[in-house]
Coordinates of C-alpha atoms in Angstrom, one line a residue:
M1 CA -148.6 -99.3 91.2
D2 CA -147.9 -98.7 94.8
R3 CA -144.9 -96.5 95.4
F4 CA -142.7 -99.4 96.5
A5 CA -143.2 -101.0 93.1
Q6 CA -142.7 -97.8 91.2
L7 CA -139.3 -97.3 92.9
A8 CA -138.3 -100.8 92.1
V9 CA -139.2 -100.5 88.4
W10 CA -137.3 -97.3 88.1
A11 CA -134.2 -98.7 89.9
A12 CA -134.3 -101.8 87.7
R13 CA -134.4 -99.7 84.5
Q14 CA -131.4 -97.7 85.8
A15 CA -129.5 -100.9 86.5
V16 CA -130.1 -102.3 83.1
Q17 CA -129.2 -99.0 81.4
D18 CA -126.1 -98.6 83.5
A19 CA -124.9 -102.1 82.5
G20 CA -125.0 -101.0 78.9
L21 CA -128.1 -103.0 78.1
A22 CA -131.6 -102.3 76.9
A23 CA -134.9 -104.2 77.7
A24 CA -134.7 -105.7 74.2
D25 CA -131.3 -107.2 75.0
L26 CA -132.7 -109.1 78.0
R27 CA -135.6 -110.9 76.2
G28 CA -133.4 -113.6 74.7
L29 CA -131.6 -114.2 78.0
R30 CA -132.4 -116.2 81.1
V31 CA -132.9 -113.5 83.7
A32 CA -133.8 -114.0 87.4
V33 CA -135.3 -111.2 89.5
V34 CA -135.0 -111.2 93.3
L35 CA -136.1 -108.3 95.4
G36 CA -136.6 -107.8 99.1
T37 CA -139.3 -105.8 100.8
G38 CA -140.6 -105.5 104.3
F39 CA -143.8 -103.4 104.2
A40 CA -144.7 -103.8 100.5
G41 CA -147.7 -101.7 99.5
T42 CA -148.4 -100.1 102.8
T43 CA -149.1 -96.7 101.3
T44 CA -152.0 -98.0 99.2
W45 CA -153.2 -100.2 102.1
E46 CA -153.4 -97.4 104.6
R47 CA -155.3 -95.2 102.1
Q48 CA -157.8 -98.0 101.3
V49 CA -158.4 -98.7 105.0
L50 CA -159.3 -95.1 105.5
R51 CA -161.6 -95.2 102.5
L52 CA -163.3 -98.3 103.9
H53 CA -164.0 -96.7 107.3
R54 CA -164.9 -93.2 105.9
Q55 CA -166.9 -94.1 102.8
G56 CA -167.7 -97.8 102.9
P57 CA -166.7 -101.0 101.1
A58 CA -167.9 -99.8 97.7
H59 CA -165.2 -97.1 97.7
V60 CA -162.2 -99.5 98.2
A61 CA -160.1 -99.5 95.0
P62 CA -160.5 -102.7 93.0
L63 CA -156.8 -103.0 92.4
T64 CA -155.9 -102.8 96.1
V65 CA -154.7 -106.4 96.4
P66 CA -152.5 -106.4 93.3
S67 CA -151.1 -103.0 94.4
T68 CA -150.1 -104.1 97.9
I69 CA -149.0 -107.7 97.9
P70 CA -145.2 -108.1 98.3
N71 CA -144.4 -109.9 95.0
M72 CA -145.6 -106.9 93.0
S73 CA -142.2 -105.2 92.9
V74 CA -140.7 -108.2 91.0
A75 CA -143.9 -108.8 89.0
Q76 CA -143.9 -105.2 87.8
I77 CA -140.2 -105.3 86.8
C78 CA -140.9 -108.4 84.8
L79 CA -143.9 -106.8 83.1
D80 CA -141.9 -103.6 82.4
L81 CA -138.8 -105.4 81.0
G82 CA -140.6 -108.5 79.5
L83 CA -138.7 -111.0 81.6
H84 CA -139.9 -114.6 82.0
G85 CA -137.4 -116.2 84.4
T86 CA -137.7 -116.9 88.1
S87 CA -138.9 -113.9 90.1
L88 CA -138.9 -114.0 93.9
T89 CA -139.6 -111.7 96.8
V90 CA -137.7 -112.2 100.0
S91 CA -138.4 -110.6 103.4
T92 CA -135.8 -110.6 106.2
A93 CA -136.8 -107.1 107.5
C94 CA -134.0 -104.6 107.1
A95 CA -131.6 -107.3 105.8
S96 CA -133.9 -108.0 102.9
G97 CA -131.9 -106.2 100.2
T98 CA -128.7 -108.0 101.1
T99 CA -130.6 -111.4 101.3
A100 CA -132.0 -110.8 97.8
I101 CA -128.5 -110.3 96.4
A102 CA -127.3 -113.4 98.1
V103 CA -130.2 -115.5 96.7
A104 CA -129.7 -114.0 93.2
T105 CA -126.0 -114.8 93.4
D106 CA -126.8 -118.4 94.1
L107 CA -129.3 -118.6 91.2
L108 CA -126.7 -117.2 88.8
A109 CA -124.0 -119.6 90.1
S110 CA -126.4 -122.5 89.6
G111 CA -126.0 -122.1 85.8
Q112 CA -129.7 -121.7 85.3
Y113 CA -129.5 -118.0 84.5
D114 CA -127.5 -115.6 82.4
L115 CA -128.3 -112.5 84.4
A116 CA -130.0 -111.5 87.7
L117 CA -131.6 -108.3 88.9
A118 CA -131.4 -108.1 92.7
G119 CA -132.0 -105.6 95.4
G120 CA -134.6 -104.2 97.7
T121 CA -137.4 -101.6 97.7
E122 CA -139.4 -99.8 100.4
A123 CA -141.8 -96.9 100.6
A124 CA -143.2 -97.1 104.2
V125 CA -143.0 -93.5 105.3
T126 CA -146.7 -93.5 106.2
P127 CA -148.6 -92.2 109.2
T128 CA -149.2 -95.6 110.7
T129 CA -145.7 -97.0 110.1
V130 CA -143.9 -94.0 111.4
S131 CA -146.2 -93.8 114.4
A132 CA -145.5 -97.5 115.1
F133 CA -141.8 -97.1 114.9
H134 CA -142.0 -94.1 117.2
R135 CA -144.1 -96.0 119.7
L136 CA -141.5 -98.7 119.6
G137 CA -138.9 -96.1 120.6
A138 CA -136.8 -96.7 117.5
L139 CA -136.9 -93.3 115.9
S140 CA -134.8 -90.2 116.6
T141 CA -136.5 -87.4 118.5
R142 CA -134.2 -84.7 117.2
H143 CA -137.0 -82.8 115.7
S144 CA -135.3 -79.4 116.0
D145 CA -132.4 -80.5 113.7
P146 CA -133.9 -83.2 111.4
H147 CA -131.0 -83.0 109.0
L148 CA -128.7 -84.0 111.9
A149 CA -130.9 -86.6 113.4
S150 CA -129.4 -89.7 111.7
R151 CA -126.0 -90.1 113.4
P152 CA -124.4 -93.5 112.9
F153 CA -121.8 -94.4 115.5
D154 CA -122.1 -90.9 117.1
L155 CA -122.2 -90.6 120.9
H156 CA -125.4 -88.4 120.6
R157 CA -127.4 -90.7 118.3
D158 CA -130.9 -91.4 119.6
G159 CA -132.6 -93.5 117.0
F160 CA -133.0 -93.9 113.2
V161 CA -134.7 -91.7 110.6
M162 CA -137.0 -93.4 108.1
G163 CA -136.2 -93.1 104.5
E164 CA -137.6 -94.7 101.3
G165 CA -136.1 -95.9 98.1
A166 CA -134.9 -98.8 96.0
G167 CA -131.6 -100.3 95.0
V168 CA -131.3 -102.8 92.2
L169 CA -128.0 -104.4 91.0
L170 CA -127.4 -106.3 87.8
L171 CA -125.4 -109.5 88.4
E172 CA -123.7 -111.2 85.6
K173 CA -121.1 -114.0 85.2
D174 CA -117.6 -112.7 84.9
T175 CA -116.9 -114.4 81.6
D176 CA -120.1 -113.1 80.1
A177 CA -119.5 -109.5 81.3
R178 CA -116.0 -109.5 79.8
A179 CA -117.2 -111.0 76.5
R180 CA -119.5 -108.1 75.9
R181 CA -116.8 -105.6 77.3
A182 CA -119.0 -104.5 80.2
R183 CA -117.5 -102.4 83.0
P184 CA -118.1 -104.2 86.3
Y185 CA -118.0 -102.3 89.5
A186 CA -117.1 -105.2 91.7
R187 CA -117.3 -109.0 92.2
V188 CA -119.5 -110.8 94.7
L189 CA -117.1 -113.2 96.2
A190 CA -119.4 -114.8 98.9
H191 CA -122.2 -114.3 101.3
A192 CA -123.5 -115.7 104.5
S193 CA -126.4 -115.3 106.9
S194 CA -127.6 -116.3 110.4
T195 CA -130.4 -115.7 112.9
D196 CA -130.0 -114.4 116.5
A197 CA -133.1 -116.1 117.9
H198 CA -132.7 -113.6 120.7
H199 CA -135.5 -110.9 120.5
L200 CA -138.1 -109.6 118.2
T201 CA -136.4 -106.2 117.7
T202 CA -133.2 -106.0 119.7
P203 CA -130.0 -107.6 118.4
D204 CA -128.2 -110.0 120.6
P205 CA -125.8 -107.8 122.6
A206 CA -123.1 -110.5 122.4
G207 CA -123.3 -110.3 118.6
T208 CA -122.6 -114.1 118.4
Q209 CA -124.6 -114.9 115.3
A210 CA -123.8 -111.6 113.6
E211 CA -120.1 -112.5 114.1
L212 CA -120.7 -116.0 112.8
A213 CA -122.3 -114.7 109.6
L214 CA -119.4 -112.4 109.1
R215 CA -116.7 -115.0 109.6
T216 CA -118.6 -117.6 107.5
A217 CA -118.8 -115.1 104.6
L218 CA -115.1 -114.5 104.8
R219 CA -114.4 -118.3 105.0
N220 CA -116.8 -118.9 102.0
A221 CA -114.8 -116.2 100.1
G222 CA -111.5 -118.0 101.0
I223 CA -110.0 -114.8 102.5
H224 CA -108.6 -113.9 105.9
P225 CA -110.2 -111.0 107.9
H226 CA -106.9 -109.0 107.6
D227 CA -107.4 -109.0 103.8
V228 CA -110.5 -106.8 104.1
A229 CA -109.8 -103.1 103.5
H230 CA -113.3 -101.6 104.1
V231 CA -116.5 -102.4 106.0
N232 CA -119.9 -100.8 105.0
A233 CA -121.7 -101.0 108.3
H234 CA -125.5 -101.4 108.9
A235 CA -125.3 -98.7 111.6
T236 CA -128.9 -97.4 111.9
S237 CA -128.0 -94.7 114.5
T238 CA -129.7 -96.5 117.4
P239 CA -127.6 -96.6 120.6
H240 CA -127.8 -100.3 121.2
G241 CA -127.6 -101.5 117.6
D242 CA -124.5 -99.4 116.7
R243 CA -122.7 -100.4 119.9
T244 CA -123.3 -104.1 119.2
E245 CA -122.2 -103.9 115.6
A246 CA -119.1 -101.9 116.4
A247 CA -118.0 -104.5 118.9
T248 CA -118.5 -107.3 116.4
I249 CA -116.5 -105.4 113.7
A250 CA -113.7 -104.8 116.1
R251 CA -113.5 -108.5 117.1
V252 CA -113.4 -109.8 113.5
F253 CA -111.2 -107.0 112.1
P254 CA -108.6 -106.0 114.7
H255 CA -106.4 -104.4 111.9
H256 CA -108.9 -101.5 111.7
P257 CA -110.2 -101.4 108.1
A258 CA -112.0 -98.2 107.0
V259 CA -115.6 -98.2 108.3
T260 CA -118.4 -96.2 106.8
A261 CA -122.2 -96.0 107.2
V262 CA -124.6 -94.8 104.6
K263 CA -127.7 -94.1 106.8
G264 CA -126.4 -90.7 108.0
T265 CA -127.1 -89.5 104.5
T266 CA -130.1 -91.7 103.3
G267 CA -131.8 -92.4 106.5
H268 CA -132.9 -96.0 107.1
L269 CA -134.3 -97.5 103.9
L270 CA -135.5 -100.6 105.7
A271 CA -135.7 -103.5 103.2
A272 CA -133.9 -101.4 100.6
A273 CA -131.0 -100.4 102.8
G274 CA -128.8 -103.5 102.2
A275 CA -129.2 -103.2 98.4
V276 CA -128.3 -99.5 98.3
E277 CA -125.4 -100.1 100.7
A278 CA -124.1 -102.9 98.5
A279 CA -124.2 -100.5 95.5
V280 CA -122.3 -97.9 97.6
T281 CA -119.7 -100.5 98.5
A282 CA -119.3 -101.5 94.9
L283 CA -118.8 -97.9 94.0
S284 CA -116.2 -97.5 96.8
I285 CA -114.3 -100.4 95.1
K286 CA -114.7 -99.0 91.6
E287 CA -113.9 -95.3 92.5
R288 CA -111.3 -96.2 95.1
T289 CA -112.9 -93.9 97.6
V290 CA -114.6 -94.7 100.9
P291 CA -117.4 -92.1 101.6
P292 CA -117.6 -90.5 105.0
I293 CA -120.2 -91.0 107.7
A294 CA -122.6 -88.0 107.9
N295 CA -123.2 -86.2 111.2
L296 CA -120.4 -88.1 113.0
D297 CA -119.2 -85.3 115.3
T298 CA -118.4 -87.4 118.5
P299 CA -117.4 -90.9 117.5
D300 CA -118.6 -93.6 119.9
A301 CA -116.7 -96.6 118.6
P302 CA -113.0 -96.2 119.7
D303 CA -112.0 -99.5 118.3
L304 CA -113.1 -98.7 114.8
D305 CA -111.5 -96.6 112.1
L306 CA -114.5 -94.5 111.3
V307 CA -114.3 -92.5 108.1
T308 CA -115.2 -88.8 108.7
T309 CA -114.0 -87.4 105.4
A310 CA -113.9 -89.0 102.0
R311 CA -110.9 -91.3 102.0
P312 CA -109.2 -92.1 98.6
G313 CA -107.3 -95.4 98.2
R314 CA -107.6 -98.8 96.7
V315 CA -110.3 -101.1 98.1
P316 CA -109.4 -104.6 97.0
L317 CA -111.8 -106.3 99.4
A318 CA -114.9 -105.0 101.2
V319 CA -117.7 -106.3 103.4
T320 CA -121.2 -104.9 103.6
Q321 CA -123.6 -106.2 106.3
S322 CA -127.3 -105.8 107.2
F323 CA -129.4 -106.8 110.2
G324 CA -133.1 -107.0 110.6
F325 CA -135.9 -107.2 113.2
G326 CA -136.3 -110.9 114.1
G327 CA -132.6 -111.4 114.4
H328 CA -131.7 -111.6 110.7
N329 CA -128.0 -111.2 109.8
A330 CA -126.7 -111.0 106.2
V331 CA -123.3 -110.4 104.9
L332 CA -121.8 -109.9 101.4
V333 CA -118.1 -109.9 100.5
L334 CA -117.2 -107.8 97.5
A335 CA -113.9 -107.5 95.6
E336 CA -112.3 -105.7 92.8
P337 CA -113.4 -107.0 89.4

């Protein structure tokens, strides 16, 4: 397996175990698997391209294709856990993990499935990918202080830091979860998405479609913006992206809910980011604590209540949002179970 699939399988195993289930428990159930990825098996692909050029075609690994194609994260999860339901890979760049959870939520709501495993995975910290992001001007150049380089919403942010990882959530109908006395972290109330159609890499500075996705998700959930207590922001630590997102949050939530951003700690997990951030949001609800934004020394979003130290308190309703190259916007609304 390429690393992106390895991470996905391990995260799926953790999700099943954390839900109080075993692989054997799933085999009599209708289980859907939906994962997002952007680069898929880029680690394997780069290595095999080098082999081709250095040693010739006879040295290219025969399993290169089934190691690198995007569906292999869900395929390997199904092989590992013995699952036979619908398995899908989605790709909306850095919104992929959030999109996958939204798709899985709809599959579960359709009545076709008993459970769904959903999230995202990415392992793209490779020479070519990092070089390409650097050439694009997207990465931080704070090489002297790498641990301080990812600085969401900070005045001195200068780009994101690439990370890798996977996040998988187990979704289950409320009645089924309670029947087996499960301990849910949160409920998915609603979701929404939109597309900027503005630029390949830069979000629309007006934030029109991002705001539309946010307001649509709230409307789909049947709640008022003032009901939201917490926002888990996408906040990649890029000057333009953070500024646009901050303005959007301020317009939709003038009552100043607590805002955090995970990427100061994890770096940017690309397609896995939204899934991991959804998990963090669910934990904020469950643990009644909003985690702080790392490396936020000089806040650059005066209209937001940015969390700088862990903040205890009930989180009845929360929003987590993700944005991706190509203008993808995706939003989830989570609530107390």
